[in-house]
mmCIF file of C-alpha atoms in Angstrom:
data_model
loop_
_atom_site.group_PDB
_atom_site.id
_atom_site.type_symbol
_atom_site.label_atom_id
_atom_site.label_comp_id
_atom_site.label_asym_id
_atom_site.label_seq_id
_atom_site.Cartn_x
_atom_site.Cartn_y
_atom_site.Cartn_z
ATOM 1 C CA MET T 1 -23.891 -7.311 -4.811
ATOM 2 C CA PHE T 2 -21.341 -7.637 -1.628
ATOM 3 C CA THR T 3 -21.674 -11.461 -2.227
ATOM 4 C CA LEU T 4 -20.567 -10.729 -5.679
ATOM 5 C CA LEU T 5 -17.538 -8.699 -4.427
ATOM 6 C CA LEU T 6 -16.226 -11.001 -1.578
ATOM 7 C CA ALA T 7 -16.419 -13.733 -4.578
ATOM 8 C CA THR T 8 -14.428 -11.486 -6.929
ATOM 9 C CA ALA T 9 -11.665 -10.653 -3.877
ATOM 10 C CA PHE T 10 -11.705 -14.852 -3.170
ATOM 11 C CA SER T 11 -11.223 -15.549 -6.998
ATOM 12 C CA CYS T 12 -8.400 -12.894 -7.152
ATOM 13 C CA ALA T 13 -6.539 -14.543 -4.165
ATOM 14 C CA LEU T 14 -7.290 -17.864 -5.890
ATOM 15 C CA VAL T 15 -5.106 -16.509 -9.058
ATOM 16 C CA VAL T 16 -2.183 -15.234 -6.830
ATOM 17 C CA LEU T 17 -1.836 -18.622 -5.388
ATOM 18 C CA THR T 18 -2.154 -20.534 -8.404
ATOM 19 C CA PRO T 19 1.684 -22.452 -9.205
ATOM 20 C CA GLY T 20 3.284 -20.366 -12.074
ATOM 21 C CA PRO T 21 6.036 -18.207 -11.902
ATOM 22 C CA GLY T 22 5.062 -15.309 -9.856
ATOM 23 C CA VAL T 23 4.947 -17.878 -6.980
ATOM 24 C CA LEU T 24 8.006 -19.797 -7.681
ATOM 25 C CA THR T 25 9.731 -16.405 -7.793
ATOM 26 C CA VAL T 26 8.142 -15.346 -4.292
ATOM 27 C CA LEU T 27 9.468 -18.743 -2.944
ATOM 28 C CA HIS T 28 13.021 -18.358 -4.068
ATOM 29 C CA ILE T 29 12.872 -14.612 -3.045
ATOM 30 C CA GLY T 30 11.939 -15.360 0.714
ATOM 31 C CA THR T 31 13.555 -17.954 1.372
ATOM 32 C CA GLY T 32 16.777 -16.667 0.138
ATOM 33 C CA SER T 33 16.671 -12.828 1.347
ATOM 34 C CA GLY T 34 13.689 -13.426 3.688
ATOM 35 C CA ARG T 35 9.839 -11.873 4.308
ATOM 36 C CA ARG T 36 10.744 -8.284 3.792
ATOM 37 C CA GLN T 37 12.334 -8.796 0.314
ATOM 38 C CA ALA T 38 9.626 -11.096 -0.532
ATOM 39 C CA ALA T 39 6.886 -8.702 0.521
ATOM 40 C CA HIS T 40 8.372 -5.939 -1.608
ATOM 41 C CA PHE T 41 8.572 -8.247 -4.597
ATOM 42 C CA LEU T 42 4.709 -8.445 -4.183
ATOM 43 C CA LEU T 43 4.077 -5.071 -3.479
ATOM 44 C CA GLY T 44 5.159 -4.462 -7.199
ATOM 45 C CA HIS T 45 3.332 -7.280 -8.692
ATOM 46 C CA LEU T 46 0.202 -6.236 -7.105
ATOM 47 C CA ALA T 47 0.293 -3.252 -10.072
ATOM 48 C CA GLY T 48 0.119 -6.308 -12.457
ATOM 49 C CA ASP T 49 -2.595 -8.119 -10.690
ATOM 50 C CA VAL T 50 -4.560 -4.949 -10.797
ATOM 51 C CA MET T 51 -4.118 -4.233 -14.623
ATOM 52 C CA TRP T 52 -5.356 -8.163 -15.784
ATOM 53 C CA ALA T 53 -8.001 -7.461 -13.174
ATOM 54 C CA LEU T 54 -9.507 -4.882 -15.279
ATOM 55 C CA LEU T 55 -8.404 -5.938 -18.566
ATOM 56 C CA ALA T 56 -10.458 -9.017 -18.036
ATOM 57 C CA LEU T 57 -13.306 -7.263 -16.325
ATOM 58 C CA LEU T 58 -13.592 -5.110 -19.814
ATOM 59 C CA ALA T 59 -13.141 -8.128 -21.520
ATOM 60 C CA LEU T 60 -16.077 -9.678 -19.807
ATOM 61 C CA ARG T 61 -18.679 -6.699 -20.289
ATOM 62 C CA TRP T 62 -16.814 -4.681 -23.311
ATOM 63 C CA VAL T 63 -14.815 -6.350 -25.350
ATOM 64 C CA GLN T 64 -15.079 -4.517 -28.229
ATOM 65 C CA LEU T 65 -12.871 -2.040 -26.282
ATOM 66 C CA LEU T 66 -10.255 -3.750 -26.146
ATOM 67 C CA SER T 67 -7.553 -3.671 -29.203
ATOM 68 C CA PRO T 68 -5.594 -7.523 -30.102
ATOM 69 C CA VAL T 69 -2.918 -5.232 -30.292
ATOM 70 C CA VAL T 70 -2.641 -4.949 -26.553
ATOM 71 C CA PHE T 71 -2.500 -8.607 -25.841
ATOM 72 C CA THR T 72 -0.007 -9.038 -28.696
ATOM 73 C CA VAL T 73 2.330 -6.572 -27.447
ATOM 74 C CA LEU T 74 1.448 -7.734 -23.735
ATOM 75 C CA THR T 75 2.522 -11.780 -24.986
ATOM 76 C CA ILE T 76 5.519 -10.713 -26.984
ATOM 77 C CA ALA T 77 6.971 -8.900 -23.674
ATOM 78 C CA SER T 78 5.905 -11.431 -21.534
ATOM 79 C CA ALA T 79 7.961 -13.876 -23.579
ATOM 80 C CA LEU T 80 10.954 -12.056 -23.684
ATOM 81 C CA TYR T 81 10.906 -11.290 -20.113
ATOM 82 C CA LEU T 82 10.576 -14.817 -19.144
ATOM 83 C CA THR T 83 13.490 -15.456 -21.077
ATOM 84 C CA TYR T 84 15.429 -12.838 -19.924
ATOM 85 C CA LEU T 85 14.490 -14.062 -16.325
ATOM 86 C CA GLY T 86 15.219 -17.888 -17.285
ATOM 87 C CA ILE T 87 19.073 -16.859 -18.584
ATOM 88 C CA ARG T 88 19.597 -15.108 -15.346
ATOM 89 C CA ALA T 89 18.520 -17.992 -13.184
ATOM 90 C CA LEU T 90 20.861 -20.646 -15.032
ATOM 91 C CA MET T 91 23.625 -17.699 -14.805
ATOM 92 C CA ALA T 92 22.998 -17.192 -10.929
ATOM 93 C CA ALA T 93 22.108 -21.241 -10.448
ATOM 94 C CA SER T 94 25.900 -21.648 -9.712
ATOM 95 C CA ALA T 95 26.065 -18.889 -6.949
ATOM 96 C CA PRO T 96 26.589 -19.994 -3.599
ATOM 97 C CA ASP T 97 23.286 -18.733 -2.573
ATOM 98 C CA GLY T 98 21.886 -20.752 -5.435
ATOM 99 C CA GLY T 99 20.890 -17.596 -6.718
ATOM 100 C CA ALA T 100 18.847 -16.062 -4.381
ATOM 101 C CA SER T 101 20.607 -12.672 -3.997
ATOM 102 C CA ALA T 102 20.113 -12.130 -7.956
ATOM 103 C CA TYR T 103 16.605 -12.093 -7.438
ATOM 104 C CA ALA T 104 15.999 -10.040 -4.350
ATOM 105 C CA ARG T 105 17.884 -6.777 -6.051
ATOM 106 C CA ARG T 106 15.639 -4.064 -6.603
ATOM 107 C CA PRO T 107 12.515 -6.430 -5.474
ATOM 108 C CA LEU T 108 9.908 -3.883 -5.692
ATOM 109 C CA ALA T 109 10.820 -2.810 -9.521
ATOM 110 C CA HIS T 110 11.134 -6.757 -10.368
ATOM 111 C CA GLY T 111 7.813 -7.210 -9.082
ATOM 112 C CA ALA T 112 6.208 -4.658 -11.003
ATOM 113 C CA VAL T 113 7.839 -5.848 -14.014
ATOM 114 C CA PHE T 114 7.133 -9.301 -13.482
ATOM 115 C CA GLY T 115 3.662 -8.525 -12.713
ATOM 116 C CA LEU T 116 2.635 -6.797 -15.875
ATOM 117 C CA THR T 117 4.126 -9.511 -18.098
ATOM 118 C CA ASN T 118 2.925 -12.627 -16.385
ATOM 119 C CA PRO T 119 1.537 -15.053 -19.016
ATOM 120 C CA LYS T 120 -0.662 -17.022 -16.468
ATOM 121 C CA SER T 121 -2.400 -14.013 -14.917
ATOM 122 C CA TYR T 122 -5.047 -12.713 -17.458
ATOM 123 C CA PRO T 123 -5.976 -16.243 -18.787
ATOM 124 C CA VAL T 124 -6.475 -17.494 -15.342
ATOM 125 C CA THR T 125 -8.317 -13.982 -14.170
ATOM 126 C CA LEU T 126 -10.368 -14.121 -17.250
ATOM 127 C CA ALA T 127 -11.695 -17.854 -16.209
ATOM 128 C CA VAL T 128 -12.563 -17.319 -12.770
ATOM 129 C CA PHE T 129 -13.974 -14.164 -13.172
ATOM 130 C CA THR T 130 -16.414 -15.275 -16.052
ATOM 131 C CA SER T 131 -17.440 -18.187 -13.597
ATOM 132 C CA VAL T 132 -18.257 -15.789 -11.165
ATOM 133 C CA ILE T 133 -19.607 -12.659 -12.596
ATOM 134 C CA ALA T 134 -20.795 -13.834 -15.964
ATOM 135 C CA GLY T 135 -24.521 -14.808 -14.180
ATOM 136 C CA ASN T 136 -24.656 -11.182 -12.800
ATOM 137 C CA ILE T 137 -23.146 -9.623 -15.983
ATOM 138 C CA ASP T 138 -25.624 -6.640 -15.822
ATOM 139 C CA LEU T 139 -24.248 -5.663 -12.430
ATOM 140 C CA LEU T 140 -20.680 -5.136 -13.820
ATOM 141 C CA THR T 141 -21.018 -0.942 -15.101
ATOM 142 C CA ALA T 142 -18.813 1.687 -15.288
ATOM 143 C CA ALA T 143 -19.651 2.747 -11.933
ATOM 144 C CA THR T 144 -19.146 -0.857 -10.365
ATOM 145 C CA VAL T 145 -16.041 -1.243 -11.914
ATOM 146 C CA PRO T 146 -13.920 0.354 -9.039
ATOM 147 C CA LEU T 147 -15.980 -1.566 -6.614
ATOM 148 C CA PHE T 148 -14.397 -4.936 -8.230
ATOM 149 C CA LEU T 149 -11.163 -3.544 -9.157
ATOM 150 C CA LEU T 150 -10.992 -2.482 -5.128
ATOM 151 C CA ALA T 151 -12.124 -6.207 -4.246
ATOM 152 C CA SER T 152 -9.757 -7.656 -6.567
ATOM 153 C CA ALA T 153 -6.846 -5.775 -5.158
ATOM 154 C CA LEU T 154 -8.025 -6.623 -1.435
ATOM 155 C CA GLY T 155 -8.200 -10.230 -2.383
ATOM 156 C CA CYS T 156 -4.451 -10.025 -4.020
ATOM 157 C CA VAL T 157 -3.155 -8.518 -0.845
ATOM 158 C CA THR T 158 -4.668 -11.425 1.295
ATOM 159 C CA ALA T 159 -3.017 -13.855 -0.674
ATOM 160 C CA ASP T 160 0.186 -11.727 -0.685
ATOM 161 C CA ALA T 161 0.362 -11.780 3.015
ATOM 162 C CA LEU T 162 -0.237 -15.630 2.991
ATOM 163 C CA LEU T 163 2.722 -16.141 0.590
ATOM 164 C CA VAL T 164 4.758 -13.669 2.653
ATOM 165 C CA TRP T 165 4.167 -15.763 5.739
ATOM 166 C CA VAL T 166 5.030 -19.313 4.322
ATOM 167 C CA VAL T 167 8.271 -18.285 2.516
ATOM 168 C CA GLY T 168 9.536 -17.093 6.095
ATOM 169 C CA LEU T 169 9.006 -20.288 7.921
ATOM 170 C CA GLN T 170 12.121 -21.529 8.902
ATOM 171 C CA VAL T 171 10.930 -25.347 8.011
ATOM 172 C CA VAL T 172 10.531 -24.040 4.211
ATOM 173 C CA ARG T 173 13.609 -21.644 4.282
ATOM 174 C CA LYS T 174 15.518 -24.963 5.295
ATOM 175 C CA LEU T 175 14.081 -27.720 2.641
ATOM 176 C CA TYR T 176 14.494 -24.757 -0.311
ATOM 177 C CA ALA T 177 17.976 -23.804 1.000
ATOM 178 C CA ARG T 178 19.202 -27.502 0.422
ATOM 179 C CA ALA T 179 18.202 -27.685 -3.283
ATOM 180 C CA ALA T 180 18.012 -23.888 -4.251
ATOM 181 C CA PRO T 181 20.644 -24.147 -6.946
ATOM 182 C CA TRP T 182 18.719 -27.311 -8.407
ATOM 183 C CA ILE T 183 15.624 -25.115 -7.991
ATOM 184 C CA THR T 184 16.689 -22.360 -9.796
ATOM 185 C CA ARG T 185 17.897 -24.147 -12.739
ATOM 186 C CA GLY T 186 14.367 -25.709 -12.654
ATOM 187 C CA VAL T 187 12.556 -22.460 -12.270
ATOM 188 C CA ALA T 188 14.907 -21.338 -15.363
ATOM 189 C CA PHE T 189 13.668 -24.051 -17.530
ATOM 190 C CA LEU T 190 9.968 -23.334 -16.303
ATOM 191 C CA PHE T 191 10.044 -19.168 -17.426
ATOM 192 C CA PHE T 192 11.613 -20.741 -20.992
ATOM 193 C CA GLY T 193 8.305 -23.004 -21.259
ATOM 194 C CA PHE T 194 6.335 -20.172 -20.483
ATOM 195 C CA ALA T 195 7.609 -18.114 -22.828
ATOM 196 C CA VAL T 196 7.644 -20.558 -25.524
ATOM 197 C CA TYR T 197 3.792 -21.276 -24.213
ATOM 198 C CA SER T 198 3.137 -17.747 -24.567
ATOM 199 C CA LEU T 199 3.922 -17.593 -27.974
ATOM 200 C CA LEU T 200 2.364 -20.006 -28.928
ATOM 201 C CA HIS T 201 -0.610 -19.069 -27.469
ATOM 202 C CA LEU T 202 -0.328 -15.633 -29.787
ATOM 203 C CA THR T 203 -0.316 -17.690 -32.786
#
């Protein structure tokens, strides 16, 4: 059981570190406004990480409990939010700091909304949980779900700490600052791409 929980924590850390909209936003916030703002964003994002982990665990063991309406609503909300972020990024790209300050305002709330609507989180989390837990599905019960959620949260926090450390490195900040406006535009179009992908996946 301990080995399985450790594998669950590791898999969740891998989900957090997998490149996607969230990682790019952390990089943008951290290099532009510092580690503290990036940490606040990731703290808010943790709410979404835990929610997606719970949904993945339920789907893996008790898929009949989850209504398709839940995922439809989350997917549409995700696409709308990513489109909004893409528009904000394009508007902010012409700012002197490449738009970093726009991302850093209210990072805790921004991170929470971002985490709850991140289109990458659920399919990736479900995939890694399937590879880790599927062979021992009988160990996943109503009594052990809190343990798996705790392991998931610990894995996410560990990965978050690593991300905060990396984005605060001077060499990373210097390299990123040189191309901030162009990277911001690239991130904007990536957001649009993920929004379209979410809707296509829904259909």
